[in-house]
Short mmCIF file of C-alpha atoms and ligand atoms in Angstrom, two decimals:
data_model
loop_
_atom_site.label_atom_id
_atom_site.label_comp_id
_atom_site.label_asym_id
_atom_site.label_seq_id
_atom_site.Cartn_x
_atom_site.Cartn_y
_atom_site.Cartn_z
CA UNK U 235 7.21 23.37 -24.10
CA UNK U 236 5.98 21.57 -20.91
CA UNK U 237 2.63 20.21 -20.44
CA UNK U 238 0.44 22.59 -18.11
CA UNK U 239 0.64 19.26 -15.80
CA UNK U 240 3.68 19.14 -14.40
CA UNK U 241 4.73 16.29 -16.66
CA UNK U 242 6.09 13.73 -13.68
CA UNK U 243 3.55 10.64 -14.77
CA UNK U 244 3.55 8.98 -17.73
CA UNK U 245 -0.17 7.83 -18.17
CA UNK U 246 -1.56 5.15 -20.26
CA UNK U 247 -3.85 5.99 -23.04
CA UNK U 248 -7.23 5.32 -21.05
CA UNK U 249 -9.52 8.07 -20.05
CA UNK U 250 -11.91 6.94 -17.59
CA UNK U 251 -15.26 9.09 -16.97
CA UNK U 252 -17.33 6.64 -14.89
CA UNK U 253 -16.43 3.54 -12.55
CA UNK U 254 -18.86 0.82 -11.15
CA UNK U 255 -17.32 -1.84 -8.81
CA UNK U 256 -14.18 -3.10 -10.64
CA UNK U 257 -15.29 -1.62 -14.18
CA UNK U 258 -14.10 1.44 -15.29
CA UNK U 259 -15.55 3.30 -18.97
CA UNK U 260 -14.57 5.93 -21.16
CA UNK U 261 -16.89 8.40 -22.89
CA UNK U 262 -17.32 6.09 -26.17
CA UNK U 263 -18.20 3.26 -23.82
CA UNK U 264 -15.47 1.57 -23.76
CA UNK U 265 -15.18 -0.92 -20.60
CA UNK U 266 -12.29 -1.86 -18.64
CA UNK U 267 -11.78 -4.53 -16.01
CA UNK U 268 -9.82 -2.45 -13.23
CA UNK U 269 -7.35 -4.20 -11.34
CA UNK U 270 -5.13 -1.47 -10.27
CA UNK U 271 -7.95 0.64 -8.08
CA UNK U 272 -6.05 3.59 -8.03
CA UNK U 273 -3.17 1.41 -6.60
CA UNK U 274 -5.05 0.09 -3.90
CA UNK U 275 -7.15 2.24 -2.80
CA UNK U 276 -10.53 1.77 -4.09
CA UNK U 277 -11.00 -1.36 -1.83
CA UNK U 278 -14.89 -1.29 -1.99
CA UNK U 279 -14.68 -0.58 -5.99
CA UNK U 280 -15.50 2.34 -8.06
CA UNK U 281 -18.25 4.66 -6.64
CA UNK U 282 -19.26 2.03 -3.72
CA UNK U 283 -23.13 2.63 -2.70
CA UNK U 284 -22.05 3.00 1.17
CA UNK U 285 -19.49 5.58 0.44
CA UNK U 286 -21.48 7.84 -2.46
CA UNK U 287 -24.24 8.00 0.12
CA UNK U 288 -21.77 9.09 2.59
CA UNK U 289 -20.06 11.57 0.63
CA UNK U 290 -23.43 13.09 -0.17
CA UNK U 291 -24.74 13.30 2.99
CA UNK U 292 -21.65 15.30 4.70
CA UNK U 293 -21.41 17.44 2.16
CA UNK U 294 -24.72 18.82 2.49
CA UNK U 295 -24.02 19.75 6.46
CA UNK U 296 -20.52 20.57 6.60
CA UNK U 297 -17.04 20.11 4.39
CA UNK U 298 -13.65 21.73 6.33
CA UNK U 299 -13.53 23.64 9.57
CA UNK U 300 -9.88 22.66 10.63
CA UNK U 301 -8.47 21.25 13.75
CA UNK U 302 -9.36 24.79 15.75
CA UNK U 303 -13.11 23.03 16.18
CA UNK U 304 -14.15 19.61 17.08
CA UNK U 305 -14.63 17.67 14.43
CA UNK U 306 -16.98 14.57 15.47
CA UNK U 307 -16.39 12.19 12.83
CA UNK U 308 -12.54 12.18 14.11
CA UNK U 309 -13.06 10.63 17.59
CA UNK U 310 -15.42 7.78 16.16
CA UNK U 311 -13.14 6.31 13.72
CA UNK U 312 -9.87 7.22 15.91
CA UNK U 313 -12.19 4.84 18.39
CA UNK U 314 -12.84 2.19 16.00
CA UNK U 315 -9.17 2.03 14.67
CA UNK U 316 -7.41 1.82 18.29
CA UNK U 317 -10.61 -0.94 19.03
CA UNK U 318 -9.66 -2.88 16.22
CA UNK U 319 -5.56 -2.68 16.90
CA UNK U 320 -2.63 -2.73 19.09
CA UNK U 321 -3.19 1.31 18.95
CA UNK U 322 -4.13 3.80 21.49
CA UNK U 323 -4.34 7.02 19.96
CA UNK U 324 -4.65 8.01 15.90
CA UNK U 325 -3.45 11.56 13.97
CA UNK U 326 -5.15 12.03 10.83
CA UNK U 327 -3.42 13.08 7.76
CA UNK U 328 -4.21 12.71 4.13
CA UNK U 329 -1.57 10.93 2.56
CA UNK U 330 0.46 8.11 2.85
CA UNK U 331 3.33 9.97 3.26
CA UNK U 332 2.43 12.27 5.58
CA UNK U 333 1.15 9.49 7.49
CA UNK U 334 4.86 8.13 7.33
CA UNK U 335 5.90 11.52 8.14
CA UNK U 336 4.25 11.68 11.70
CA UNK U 337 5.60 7.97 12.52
CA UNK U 338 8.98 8.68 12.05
CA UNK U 339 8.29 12.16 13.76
CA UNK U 340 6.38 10.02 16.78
CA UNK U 341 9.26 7.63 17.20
CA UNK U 342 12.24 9.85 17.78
CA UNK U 343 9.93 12.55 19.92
CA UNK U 344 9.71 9.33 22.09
CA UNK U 345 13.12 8.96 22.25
CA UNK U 346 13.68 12.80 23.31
CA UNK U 347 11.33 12.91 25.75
CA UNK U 348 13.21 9.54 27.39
CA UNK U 349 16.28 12.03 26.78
CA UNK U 350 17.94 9.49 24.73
CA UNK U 351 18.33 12.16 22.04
CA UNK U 352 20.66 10.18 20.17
CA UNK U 353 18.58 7.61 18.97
CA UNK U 354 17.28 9.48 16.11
CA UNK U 355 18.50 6.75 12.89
CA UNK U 356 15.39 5.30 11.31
CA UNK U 357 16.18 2.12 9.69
CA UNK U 358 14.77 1.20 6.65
CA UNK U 359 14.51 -2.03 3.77
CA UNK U 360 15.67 -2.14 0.51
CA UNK U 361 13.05 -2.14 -2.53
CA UNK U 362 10.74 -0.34 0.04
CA UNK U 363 8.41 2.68 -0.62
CA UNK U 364 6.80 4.87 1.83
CA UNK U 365 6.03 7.89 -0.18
CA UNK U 366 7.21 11.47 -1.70
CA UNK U 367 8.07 13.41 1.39
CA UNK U 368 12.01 14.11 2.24
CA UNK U 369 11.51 11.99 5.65
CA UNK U 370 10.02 9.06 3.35
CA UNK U 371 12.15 8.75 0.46
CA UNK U 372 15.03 8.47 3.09
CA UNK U 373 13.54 6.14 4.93
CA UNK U 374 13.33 3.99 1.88
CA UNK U 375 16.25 4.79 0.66
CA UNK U 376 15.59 4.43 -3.31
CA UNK U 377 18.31 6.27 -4.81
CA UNK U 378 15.99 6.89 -8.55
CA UNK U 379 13.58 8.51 -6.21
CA UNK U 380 16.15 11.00 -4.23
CA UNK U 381 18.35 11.45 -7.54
CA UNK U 382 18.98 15.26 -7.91
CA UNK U 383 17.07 16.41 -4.79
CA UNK U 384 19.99 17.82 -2.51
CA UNK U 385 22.24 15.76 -0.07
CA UNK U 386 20.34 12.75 1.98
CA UNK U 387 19.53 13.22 5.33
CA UNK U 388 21.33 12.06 8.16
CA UNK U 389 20.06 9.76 10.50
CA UNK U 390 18.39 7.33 7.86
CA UNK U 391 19.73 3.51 7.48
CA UNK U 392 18.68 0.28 5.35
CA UNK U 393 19.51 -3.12 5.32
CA UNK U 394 18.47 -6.12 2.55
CA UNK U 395 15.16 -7.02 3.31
CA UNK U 396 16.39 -10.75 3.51
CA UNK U 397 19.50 -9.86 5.89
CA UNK U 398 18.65 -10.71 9.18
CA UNK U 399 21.87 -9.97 10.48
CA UNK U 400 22.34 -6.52 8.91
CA UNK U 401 18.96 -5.91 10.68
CA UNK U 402 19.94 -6.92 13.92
CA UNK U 403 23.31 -4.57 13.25
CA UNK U 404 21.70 -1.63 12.85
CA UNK U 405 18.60 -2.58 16.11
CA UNK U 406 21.75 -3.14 18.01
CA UNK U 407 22.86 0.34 17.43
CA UNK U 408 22.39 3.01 20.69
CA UNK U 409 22.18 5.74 18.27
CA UNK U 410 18.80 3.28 16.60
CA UNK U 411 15.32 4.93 16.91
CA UNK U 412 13.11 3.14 15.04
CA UNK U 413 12.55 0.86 12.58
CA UNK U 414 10.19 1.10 9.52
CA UNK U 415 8.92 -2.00 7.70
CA UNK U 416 5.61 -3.00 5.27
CA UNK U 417 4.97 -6.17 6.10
CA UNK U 418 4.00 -7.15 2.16
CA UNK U 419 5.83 -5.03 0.77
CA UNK U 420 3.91 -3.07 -2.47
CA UNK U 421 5.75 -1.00 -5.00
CA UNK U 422 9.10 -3.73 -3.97
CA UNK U 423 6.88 -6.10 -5.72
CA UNK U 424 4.82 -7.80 -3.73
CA UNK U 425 7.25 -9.32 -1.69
CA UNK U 426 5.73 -10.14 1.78
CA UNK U 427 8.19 -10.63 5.06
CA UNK U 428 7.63 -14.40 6.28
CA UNK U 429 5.78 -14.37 9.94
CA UNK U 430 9.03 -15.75 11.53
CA UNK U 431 10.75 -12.72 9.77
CA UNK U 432 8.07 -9.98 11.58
CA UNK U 433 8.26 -12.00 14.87
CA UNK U 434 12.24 -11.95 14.78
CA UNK U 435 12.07 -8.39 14.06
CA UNK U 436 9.64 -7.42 17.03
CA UNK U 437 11.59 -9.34 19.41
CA UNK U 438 14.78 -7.93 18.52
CA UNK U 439 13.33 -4.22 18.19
CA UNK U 440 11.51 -4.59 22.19
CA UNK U 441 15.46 -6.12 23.11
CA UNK U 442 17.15 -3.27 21.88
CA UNK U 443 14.69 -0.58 23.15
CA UNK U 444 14.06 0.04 19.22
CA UNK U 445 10.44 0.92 17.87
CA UNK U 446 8.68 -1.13 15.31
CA UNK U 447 6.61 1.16 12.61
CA UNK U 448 4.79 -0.48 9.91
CA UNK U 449 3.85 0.77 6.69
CA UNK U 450 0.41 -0.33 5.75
CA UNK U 451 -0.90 2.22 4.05
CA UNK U 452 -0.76 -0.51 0.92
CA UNK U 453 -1.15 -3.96 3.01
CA UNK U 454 -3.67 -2.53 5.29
CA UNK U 455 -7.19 -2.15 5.48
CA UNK U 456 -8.57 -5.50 4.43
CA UNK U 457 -6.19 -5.80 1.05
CA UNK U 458 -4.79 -9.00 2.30
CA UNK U 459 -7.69 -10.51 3.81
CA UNK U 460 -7.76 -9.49 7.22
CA UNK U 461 -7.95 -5.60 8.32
CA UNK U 462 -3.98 -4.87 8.88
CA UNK U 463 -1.62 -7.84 6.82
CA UNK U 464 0.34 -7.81 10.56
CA UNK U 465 -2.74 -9.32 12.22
CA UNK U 466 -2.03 -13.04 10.68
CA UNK U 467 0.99 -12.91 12.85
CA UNK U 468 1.37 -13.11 16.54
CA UNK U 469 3.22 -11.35 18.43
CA UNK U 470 4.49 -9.40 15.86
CA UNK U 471 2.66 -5.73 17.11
CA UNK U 472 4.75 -2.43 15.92
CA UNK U 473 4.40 0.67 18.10
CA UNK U 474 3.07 2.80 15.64
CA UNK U 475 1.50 2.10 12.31
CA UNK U 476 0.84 4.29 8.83
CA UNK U 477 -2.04 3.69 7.01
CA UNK U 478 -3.46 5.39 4.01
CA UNK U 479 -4.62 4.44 0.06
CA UNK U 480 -7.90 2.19 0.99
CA UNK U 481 -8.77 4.08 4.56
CA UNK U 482 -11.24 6.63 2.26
CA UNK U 483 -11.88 4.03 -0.12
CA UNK U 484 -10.97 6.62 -3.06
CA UNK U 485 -11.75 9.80 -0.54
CA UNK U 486 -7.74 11.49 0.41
CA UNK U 487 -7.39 10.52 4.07
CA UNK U 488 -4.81 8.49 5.72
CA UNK U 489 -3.85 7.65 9.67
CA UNK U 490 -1.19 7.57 12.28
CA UNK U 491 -1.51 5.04 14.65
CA UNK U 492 0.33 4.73 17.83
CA UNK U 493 0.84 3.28 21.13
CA UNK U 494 -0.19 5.71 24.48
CA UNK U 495 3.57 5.16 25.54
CA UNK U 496 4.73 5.85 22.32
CA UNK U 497 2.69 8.84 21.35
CA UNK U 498 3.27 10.28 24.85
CA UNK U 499 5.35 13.48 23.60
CA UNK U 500 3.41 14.17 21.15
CA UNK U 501 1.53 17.05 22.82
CA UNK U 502 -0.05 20.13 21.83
CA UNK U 503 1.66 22.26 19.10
CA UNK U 504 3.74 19.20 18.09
CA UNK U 505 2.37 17.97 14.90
CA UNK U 506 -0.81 19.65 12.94
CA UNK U 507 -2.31 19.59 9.28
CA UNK U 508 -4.89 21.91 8.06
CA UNK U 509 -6.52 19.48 6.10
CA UNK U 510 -5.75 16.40 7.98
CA UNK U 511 -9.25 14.37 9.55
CA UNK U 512 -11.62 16.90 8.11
CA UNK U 513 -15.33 16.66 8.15
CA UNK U 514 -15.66 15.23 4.48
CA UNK U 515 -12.90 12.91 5.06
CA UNK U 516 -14.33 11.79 8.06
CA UNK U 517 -17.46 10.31 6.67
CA UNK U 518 -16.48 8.82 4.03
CA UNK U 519 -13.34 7.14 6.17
CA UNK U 520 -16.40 6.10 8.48
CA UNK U 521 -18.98 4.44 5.85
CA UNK U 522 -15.84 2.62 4.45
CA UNK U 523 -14.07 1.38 7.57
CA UNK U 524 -17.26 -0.21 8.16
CA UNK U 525 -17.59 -1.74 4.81
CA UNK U 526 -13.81 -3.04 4.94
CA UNK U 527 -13.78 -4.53 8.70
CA UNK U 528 -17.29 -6.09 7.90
CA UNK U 529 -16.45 -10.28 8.33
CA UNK U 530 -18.49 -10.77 4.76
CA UNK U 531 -16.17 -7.99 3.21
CA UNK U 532 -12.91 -10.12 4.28
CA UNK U 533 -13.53 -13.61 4.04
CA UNK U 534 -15.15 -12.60 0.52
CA UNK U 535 -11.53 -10.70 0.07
CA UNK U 536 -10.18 -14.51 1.17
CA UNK U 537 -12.07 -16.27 -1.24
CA UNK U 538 -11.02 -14.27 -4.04
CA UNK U 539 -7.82 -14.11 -3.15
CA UNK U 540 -7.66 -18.61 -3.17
CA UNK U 541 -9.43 -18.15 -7.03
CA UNK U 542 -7.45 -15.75 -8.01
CA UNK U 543 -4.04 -17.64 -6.93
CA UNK U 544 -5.19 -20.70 -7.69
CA UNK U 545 -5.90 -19.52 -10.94
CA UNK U 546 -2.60 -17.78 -11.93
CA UNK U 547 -0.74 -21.04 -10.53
CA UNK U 548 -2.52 -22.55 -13.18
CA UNK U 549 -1.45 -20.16 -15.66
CA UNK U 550 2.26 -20.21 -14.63
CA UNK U 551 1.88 -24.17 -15.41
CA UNK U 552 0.44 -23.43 -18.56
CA UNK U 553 2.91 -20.33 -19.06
CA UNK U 554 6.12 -21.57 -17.70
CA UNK U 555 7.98 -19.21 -20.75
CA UNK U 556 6.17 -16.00 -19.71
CA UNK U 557 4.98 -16.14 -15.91
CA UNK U 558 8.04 -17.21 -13.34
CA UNK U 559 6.15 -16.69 -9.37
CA UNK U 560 3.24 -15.90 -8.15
CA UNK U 561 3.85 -13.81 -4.55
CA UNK U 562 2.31 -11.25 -2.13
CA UNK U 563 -0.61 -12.06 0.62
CA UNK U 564 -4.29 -11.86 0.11
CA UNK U 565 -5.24 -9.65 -2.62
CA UNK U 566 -1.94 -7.69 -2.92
CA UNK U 567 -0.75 -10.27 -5.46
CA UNK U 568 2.59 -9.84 -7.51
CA UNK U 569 3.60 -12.24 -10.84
CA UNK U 570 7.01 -11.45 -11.19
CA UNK U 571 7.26 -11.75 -15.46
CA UNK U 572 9.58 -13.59 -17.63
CA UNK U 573 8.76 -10.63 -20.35
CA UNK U 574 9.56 -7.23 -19.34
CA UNK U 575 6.20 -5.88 -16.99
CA UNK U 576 5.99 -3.22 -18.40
CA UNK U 577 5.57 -4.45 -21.91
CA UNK U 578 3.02 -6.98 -20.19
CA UNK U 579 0.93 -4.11 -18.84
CA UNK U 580 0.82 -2.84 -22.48
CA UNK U 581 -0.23 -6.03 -24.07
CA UNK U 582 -2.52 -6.38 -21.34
CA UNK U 583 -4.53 -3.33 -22.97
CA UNK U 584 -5.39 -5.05 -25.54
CA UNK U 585 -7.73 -7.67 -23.59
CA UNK U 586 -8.78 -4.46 -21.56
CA UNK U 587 -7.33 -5.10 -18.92
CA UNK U 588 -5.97 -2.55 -16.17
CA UNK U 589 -3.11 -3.87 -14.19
CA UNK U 590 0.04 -2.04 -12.64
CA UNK U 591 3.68 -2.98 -12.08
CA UNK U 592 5.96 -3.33 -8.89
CA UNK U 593 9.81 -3.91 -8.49
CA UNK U 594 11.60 -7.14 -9.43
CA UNK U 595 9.94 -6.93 -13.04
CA UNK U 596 6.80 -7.96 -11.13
CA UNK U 597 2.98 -7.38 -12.57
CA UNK U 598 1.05 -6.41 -9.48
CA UNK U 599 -2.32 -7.11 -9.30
CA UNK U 600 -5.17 -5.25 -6.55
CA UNK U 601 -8.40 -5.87 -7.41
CA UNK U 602 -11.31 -4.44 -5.22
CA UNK U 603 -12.39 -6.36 -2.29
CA UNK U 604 -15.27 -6.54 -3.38
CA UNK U 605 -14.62 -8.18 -6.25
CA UNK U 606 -17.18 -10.82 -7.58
CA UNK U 607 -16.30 -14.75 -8.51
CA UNK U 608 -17.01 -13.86 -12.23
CA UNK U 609 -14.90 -11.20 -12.24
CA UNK U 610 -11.96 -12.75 -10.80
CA UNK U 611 -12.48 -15.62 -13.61
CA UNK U 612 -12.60 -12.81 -16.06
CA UNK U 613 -9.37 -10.99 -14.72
CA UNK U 614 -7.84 -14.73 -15.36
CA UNK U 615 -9.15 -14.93 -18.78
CA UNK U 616 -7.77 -11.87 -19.82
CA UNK U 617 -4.58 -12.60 -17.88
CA UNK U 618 -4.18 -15.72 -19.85
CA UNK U 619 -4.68 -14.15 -23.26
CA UNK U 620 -2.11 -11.35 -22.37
CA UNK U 621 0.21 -14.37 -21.52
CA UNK U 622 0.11 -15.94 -25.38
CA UNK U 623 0.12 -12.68 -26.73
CA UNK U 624 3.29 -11.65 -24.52
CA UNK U 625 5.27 -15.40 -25.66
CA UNK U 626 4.11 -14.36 -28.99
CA UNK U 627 5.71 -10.39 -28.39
CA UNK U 628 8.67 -12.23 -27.05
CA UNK U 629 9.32 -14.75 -30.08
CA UNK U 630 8.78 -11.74 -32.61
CA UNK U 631 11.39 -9.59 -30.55
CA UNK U 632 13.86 -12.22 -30.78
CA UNK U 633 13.49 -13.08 -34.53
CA UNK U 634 13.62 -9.05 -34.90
CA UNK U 635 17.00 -8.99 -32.24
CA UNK U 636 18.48 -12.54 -34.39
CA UNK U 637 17.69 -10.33 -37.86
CA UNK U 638 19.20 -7.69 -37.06
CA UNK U 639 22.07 -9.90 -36.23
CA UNK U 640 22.55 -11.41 -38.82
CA UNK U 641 22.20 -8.20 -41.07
CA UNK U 642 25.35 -6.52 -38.97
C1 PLP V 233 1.39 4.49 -1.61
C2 PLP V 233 2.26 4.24 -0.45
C3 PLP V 233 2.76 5.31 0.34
C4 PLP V 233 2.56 6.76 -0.03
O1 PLP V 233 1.24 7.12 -0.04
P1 PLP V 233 0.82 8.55 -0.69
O2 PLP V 233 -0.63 8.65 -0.39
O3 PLP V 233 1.14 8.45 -2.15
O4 PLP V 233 1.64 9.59 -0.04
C5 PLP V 233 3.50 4.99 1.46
N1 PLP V 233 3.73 3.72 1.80
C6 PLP V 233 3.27 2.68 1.08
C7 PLP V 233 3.56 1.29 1.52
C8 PLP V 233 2.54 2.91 -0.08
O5 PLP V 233 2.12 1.88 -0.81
#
């Protein structure tokens, strides 16, 4: 019999009925240090002050009209967004995907409207992710994730995130529309393209007449430190960004963003959601963007990030049999495990602690923003323990493995 829930998640065993900052509890009490944040997307923490006032405040005057009406709260975070990047105009969506969906929809309407027509192939990285949708999971190009769900589209490519020259292949193409990138890469493990490697790719993508989309619905908004993980790097602008996960700070919204030039096609009747940038959505994207672009909100996202690191290098010293590289930008970090990660996040249960996993066998961790000094050096405490437990997992599953051996 199948679960009432389409059964398409496995979850762990943890029930959470209340959150404060980077605590979550069950109904018995039971506390657990949250390092996951819904994968990234409570950035402020669980039920943020800012953002529950916000919340209750709009929805008291006014929850959904749709995009037939005006809806205020759209045009002053569209305003702050295209203030605070290379963008000129924003479409509101509520996913990540969707937001993925209207970039790759933006960049070949472009194209059309040059009347190159041809350039429709979006090319994409290996061990990326950039959501559920059909236009997505090609884009990526994961083949567990499009595994039984009809032929693959045309007009999708991908090259090895650490060939440069299949990269510059594929730009070189006429028949090239766009390229789609995250510049830290989340669900691929943490893996973060070098500056160099974002410059190289802008350069080549403006030589080729090729536009540059990044996916930041994980590295943006303030998760590695600054608001968007592309502004440490200069020069290294896209045309059009996605953004998503942290934009509501736990609220479903997510974002568009594009050039003038780039968005120039996309007129009336050309793109729409019913739900997208709606009144409730709007606030509470408001009170957080705030929060998140705040200077005390990212240099305190800085600071945690050099404890945190600084404390897992530590750890991998101490560890060298269980933990094998510490990687990622800011507070998107990845420790890519000797032990399996997913046994890891198990034992890591046991210290209750909450943490998720990411390709390469990596443990990713994504703590709030927000979070304070003492619970960073608690998250490292716990980390620690779950470290000596997993050496200890690992010894007992090779006496079990050399048993059994020796019994055949
Ligand atoms: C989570 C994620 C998405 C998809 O977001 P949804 O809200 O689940 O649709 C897309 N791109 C990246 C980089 C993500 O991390």
């Amino acid at each position: 019999m199948i679960s009432p829930v389409m059964p398409v998640y496995a979850p762990a065993p943890v029930r959470p009925v209340k959150g404060r900052g980077s605590w979550l509890y069950e109904d018995d009490g039971t506390a657990w240090l949250d390092v996951v944040g819904g994968v990234a997307v409570n950035a402020l923490g669980h039920c943020a002050p800012v953002l529950v006032e916000a919340l209750n405040r709009q929805s008291e005057q006014l929850w959904h009209v749709g995009n037939g009406l005006q809806i205020s709260g759209q045009r002053e975070l569209a305003e702050r967004l295209v203030a605070s990047t290379f963008a000129d105009t924003v479409f509101f969506a509520n996913s990540g995907t969707e937001a993925v969906e209207c970039a790759i929809k933006t960049a070949r309407r472009y194209h059309a409207q040059k009347g190159a027509s041809e350039r429709v192939d979006i090319i994409g990285f290996d061990g990326a992710f950039h959501g559920r949708t059909f236009a997505a999971l090609n884009a990526a190009g994961n083949k567990a994730y499009l595994d039984g769900f009809g032929p693959l589209m045309p007009g999708f490519r991908h090259a090895a995130f650490d060939d440069r020259e299949a990269w510059e292949r594929l730009i070189a193409d006429p028949r090239a529309a766009a390229v789609i990138v995250e510049p830290v890469q989340g669900e691929g493990g943490a893996r973060a393209l070098d500056f160099a490697g974002l410059q190289h790719l802008r350069q080549i993508c403006t030589r080729h007449g090729v536009l540059l989309i990044y996916d930041e619905v994980q590295s943006g908004m303030g998760r590695t430190g600054r608001l968007f993980a592309h502004q440490w790097v200069a020069d290294a602008e896209p045309h059009i960004m996605a953004i998503g996960k942290a934009l509501g700070g736990g609220f479903p919204v997510s974002a568009c963003l594009a050039t003038a030039e780039v968005a120039a096609g996309m007129a009336v009747g050309s793109h729409g959601s019913t739900f997208g940038g709606n009144p409730l959505a709007m606030a509470v994207a408001l009170a957080a963007f705030d929060e998140i672009s705040r200077e005390e909100t990212l240099s305190s996202a800085r600071d945690r990030s050099e404890q945190l690191r600084a404390g897992l290098d530590a750890i991998m010293r101490r560890h060298p049999g269980v933990v094998l590289e510490i990687r990622g930008r800011g507070l998107l970090v990845g420790v890519q495990m000797v032990v399996g990660n997913k046994d890891f996040i198990r034992l890591a249960r046991e210290f209750n602690l909450l943490v998720t996993g990411g390709g390469d066998n990596v443990v990713r961790l994504l703590p709030a923003l927000t979070i304070t000094e003492d619970d960073v050096s608690e998250l490292l405490a716990r980390f620690e323990k779950t470290c000596i437990a997993a050496q200890r997992f690992m010894a007992g599953a090779a006496a079990a493995a050399a048993a059994a051996a020796a019994a055949a």
